[in-house]
Short mmCIF file of C-alpha atoms in Angstrom, two decimals:
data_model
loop_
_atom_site.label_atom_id
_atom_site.label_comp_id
_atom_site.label_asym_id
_atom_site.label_seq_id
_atom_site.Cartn_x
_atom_site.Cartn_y
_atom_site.Cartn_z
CA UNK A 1 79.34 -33.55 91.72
CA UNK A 2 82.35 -34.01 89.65
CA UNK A 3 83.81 -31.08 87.67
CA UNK A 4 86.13 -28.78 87.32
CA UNK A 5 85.07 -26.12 89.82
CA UNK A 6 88.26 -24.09 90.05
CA UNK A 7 87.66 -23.28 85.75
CA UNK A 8 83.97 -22.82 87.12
CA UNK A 9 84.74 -19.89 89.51
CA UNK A 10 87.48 -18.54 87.21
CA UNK A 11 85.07 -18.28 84.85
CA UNK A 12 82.51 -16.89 86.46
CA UNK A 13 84.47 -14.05 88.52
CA UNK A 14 85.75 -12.94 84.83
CA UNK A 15 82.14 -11.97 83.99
CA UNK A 16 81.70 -10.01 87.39
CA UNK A 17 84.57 -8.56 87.00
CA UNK A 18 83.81 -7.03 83.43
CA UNK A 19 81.04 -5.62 84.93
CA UNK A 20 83.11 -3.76 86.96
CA UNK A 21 81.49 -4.87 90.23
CA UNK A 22 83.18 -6.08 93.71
CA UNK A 23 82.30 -9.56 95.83
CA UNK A 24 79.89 -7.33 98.26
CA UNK A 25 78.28 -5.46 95.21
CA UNK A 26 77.25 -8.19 93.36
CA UNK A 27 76.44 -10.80 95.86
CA UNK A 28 74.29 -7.98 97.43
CA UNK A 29 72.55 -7.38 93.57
CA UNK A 30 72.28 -11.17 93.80
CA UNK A 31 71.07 -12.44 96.84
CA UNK A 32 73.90 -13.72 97.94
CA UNK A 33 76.43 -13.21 100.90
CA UNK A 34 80.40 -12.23 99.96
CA UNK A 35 81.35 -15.13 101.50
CA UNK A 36 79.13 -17.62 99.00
CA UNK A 37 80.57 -15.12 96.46
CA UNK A 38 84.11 -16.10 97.29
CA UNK A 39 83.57 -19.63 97.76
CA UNK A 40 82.57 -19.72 94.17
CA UNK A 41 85.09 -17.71 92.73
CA UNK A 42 87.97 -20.13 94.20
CA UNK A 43 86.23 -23.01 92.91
CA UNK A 44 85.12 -24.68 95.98
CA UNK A 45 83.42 -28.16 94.96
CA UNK A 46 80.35 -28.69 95.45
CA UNK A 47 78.05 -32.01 95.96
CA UNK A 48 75.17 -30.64 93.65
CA UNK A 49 74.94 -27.13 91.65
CA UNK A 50 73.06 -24.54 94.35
CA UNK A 51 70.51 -21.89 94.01
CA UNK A 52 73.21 -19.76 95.34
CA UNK A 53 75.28 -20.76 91.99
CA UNK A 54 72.58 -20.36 89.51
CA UNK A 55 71.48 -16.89 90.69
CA UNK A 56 75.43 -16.02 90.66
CA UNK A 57 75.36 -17.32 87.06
CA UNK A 58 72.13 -15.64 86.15
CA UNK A 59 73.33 -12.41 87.73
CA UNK A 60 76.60 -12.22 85.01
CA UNK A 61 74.22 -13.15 82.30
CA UNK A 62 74.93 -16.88 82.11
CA UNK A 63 71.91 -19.11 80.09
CA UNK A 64 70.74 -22.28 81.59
CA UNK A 65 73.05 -25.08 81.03
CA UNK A 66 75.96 -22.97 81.15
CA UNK A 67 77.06 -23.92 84.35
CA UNK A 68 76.95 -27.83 83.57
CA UNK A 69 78.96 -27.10 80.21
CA UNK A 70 81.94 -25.43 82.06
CA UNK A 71 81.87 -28.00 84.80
CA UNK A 72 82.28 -30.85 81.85
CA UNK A 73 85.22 -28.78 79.96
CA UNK A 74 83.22 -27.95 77.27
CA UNK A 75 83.22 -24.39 75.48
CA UNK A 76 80.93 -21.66 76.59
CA UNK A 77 81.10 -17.78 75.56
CA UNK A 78 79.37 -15.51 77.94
CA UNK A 79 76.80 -13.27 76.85
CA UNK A 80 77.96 -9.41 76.02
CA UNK A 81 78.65 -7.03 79.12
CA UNK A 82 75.08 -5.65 80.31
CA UNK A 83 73.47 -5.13 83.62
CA UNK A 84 73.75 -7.61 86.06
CA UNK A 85 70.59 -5.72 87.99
CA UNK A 86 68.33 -7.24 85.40
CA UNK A 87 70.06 -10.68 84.89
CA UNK A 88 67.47 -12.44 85.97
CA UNK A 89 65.43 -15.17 83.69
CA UNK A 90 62.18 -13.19 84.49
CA UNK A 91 64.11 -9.53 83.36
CA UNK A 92 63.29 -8.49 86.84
CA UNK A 93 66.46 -7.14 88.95
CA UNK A 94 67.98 -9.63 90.93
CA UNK A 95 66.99 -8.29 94.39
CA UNK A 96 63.41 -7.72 93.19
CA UNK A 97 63.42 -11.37 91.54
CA UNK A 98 65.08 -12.86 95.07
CA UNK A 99 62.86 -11.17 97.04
CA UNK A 100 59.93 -12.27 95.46
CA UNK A 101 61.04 -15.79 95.04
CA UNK A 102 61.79 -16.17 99.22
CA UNK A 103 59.72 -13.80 100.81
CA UNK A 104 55.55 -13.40 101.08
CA UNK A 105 54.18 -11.02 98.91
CA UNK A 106 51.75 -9.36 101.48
CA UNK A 107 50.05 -6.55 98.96
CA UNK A 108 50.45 -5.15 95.64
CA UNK A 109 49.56 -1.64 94.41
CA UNK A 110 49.81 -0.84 90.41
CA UNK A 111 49.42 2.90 89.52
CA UNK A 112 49.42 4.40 86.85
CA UNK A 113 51.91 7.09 85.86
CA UNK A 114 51.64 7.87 82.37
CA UNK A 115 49.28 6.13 79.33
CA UNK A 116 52.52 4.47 79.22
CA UNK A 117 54.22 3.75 82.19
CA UNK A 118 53.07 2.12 85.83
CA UNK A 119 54.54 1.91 88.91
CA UNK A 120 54.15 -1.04 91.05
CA UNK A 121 54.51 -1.90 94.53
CA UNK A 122 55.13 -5.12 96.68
CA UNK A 123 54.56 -5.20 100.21
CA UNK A 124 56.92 -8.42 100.69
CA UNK A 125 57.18 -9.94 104.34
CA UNK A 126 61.26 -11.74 105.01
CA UNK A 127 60.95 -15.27 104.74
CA UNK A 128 61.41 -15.65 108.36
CA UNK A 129 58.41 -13.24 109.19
CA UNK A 130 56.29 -14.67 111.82
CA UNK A 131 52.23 -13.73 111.45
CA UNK A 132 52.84 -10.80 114.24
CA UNK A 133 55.30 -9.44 112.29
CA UNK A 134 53.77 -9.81 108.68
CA UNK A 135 50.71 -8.37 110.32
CA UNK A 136 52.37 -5.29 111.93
CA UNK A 137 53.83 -4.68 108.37
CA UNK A 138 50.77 -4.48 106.73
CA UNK A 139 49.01 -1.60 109.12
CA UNK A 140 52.52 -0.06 108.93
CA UNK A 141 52.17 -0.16 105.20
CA UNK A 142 48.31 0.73 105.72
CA UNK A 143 49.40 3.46 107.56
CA UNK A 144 51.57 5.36 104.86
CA UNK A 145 49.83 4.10 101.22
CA UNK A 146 47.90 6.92 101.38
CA UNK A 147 50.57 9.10 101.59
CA UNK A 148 52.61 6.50 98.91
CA UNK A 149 49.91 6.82 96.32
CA UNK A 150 49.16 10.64 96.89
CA UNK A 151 53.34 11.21 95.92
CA UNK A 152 53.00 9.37 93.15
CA UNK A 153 49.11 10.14 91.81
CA UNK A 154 49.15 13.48 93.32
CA UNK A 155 45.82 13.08 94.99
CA UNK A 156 45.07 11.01 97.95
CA UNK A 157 43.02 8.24 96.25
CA UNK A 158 40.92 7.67 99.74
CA UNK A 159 39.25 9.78 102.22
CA UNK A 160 40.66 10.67 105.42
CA UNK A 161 39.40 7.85 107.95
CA UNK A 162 39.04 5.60 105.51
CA UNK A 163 42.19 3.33 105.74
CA UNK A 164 41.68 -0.08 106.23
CA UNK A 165 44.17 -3.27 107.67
CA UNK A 166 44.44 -5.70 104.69
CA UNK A 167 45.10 -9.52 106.10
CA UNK A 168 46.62 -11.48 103.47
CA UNK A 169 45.18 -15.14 102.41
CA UNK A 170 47.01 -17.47 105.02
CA UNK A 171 47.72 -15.45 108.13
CA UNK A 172 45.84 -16.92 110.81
CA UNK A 173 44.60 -14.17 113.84
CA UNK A 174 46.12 -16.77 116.68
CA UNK A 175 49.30 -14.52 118.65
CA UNK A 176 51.05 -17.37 117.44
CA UNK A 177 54.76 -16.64 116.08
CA UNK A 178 55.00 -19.47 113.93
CA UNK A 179 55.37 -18.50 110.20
#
């Protein structure tokens, strides 16, 4: 992809550098590694524009398109300095929003806290998770809700005895390690 890559990463380490945050710190808040981090910053070309690159972008604030503009010369502001933790197009943080986006979402819990305020968990399996493992996480997680939800409620919502193993939609009961 043709471009001027080297204005790109220039541009782009500006706006992570405003926010006052390192390679590690924001590839980390991004999904990304320090390495992809750096190889963006000193404008390594690329054939096509990456996921890695747009969740960089999104993370400093960036709108869609932006990236294409600076590759073609053209003019582009970035947005005012706020926090790259909830950068991303959803308004989720960016590790919740990655996570989400790449891993299995095994269980979800909402409580609420307040008349005005909820808590909410996801019980997310890696994207490499093999059924074993995704099913191990789930008594493990089985195992301490009660505990989760009593912290956070107060009470233990369910009688002693009573947990239960959830298995998700999908996970077949074969040993199998295949994902």
């Amino acid at each position: 992809m043709d471009g001027d890559w080297n204005r790109l990463g220039k541009a782009l380490a500006a706006c992570r550098n405003s926010r006052g945050l390192s390679q590690t710190d924001f590839g980390r808040m991004a999904g990304i590694s320090r390495t992809t981090v750096q190889g963006i910053e000193r404008g390594k070309p690329m054939k096509r524009l990456t996921s890695a690159l747009r969740r960089y972008a999104a993370g400093v604030g960036w709108p869609d398109g932006a990236l294409e503009d600076v590759l073609a010369g053209r003019e582009f502001t970035p947005r005012p300095r706020g926090d790259v933790r909830s950068a991303s197009p959803n308004g989720l943080p960016l590790r919740v929003a990655h996570a989400i986006a790449e891993g299995k979402v095994l269980d979800t819990r909402i409580i609420a806290l307040t008349p005005h305020a909820d808590a909410v968990i996801l019980v997310m399996a890696k994207p490499a998770a093999t059924n074993t493992q995704m099913r191990t996480a789930l008594a493990t997680w089985s195992h301490h809700e009660p505990a989760v939800l009593g912290a956070l409620t107060g009470t233990d919502p369910r009688p002693p005895g009573s947990e239960t193993q959830v298995k998700p939609e999908g996970l077949s009961e074969s040993p199998d390690e295949s994902a």
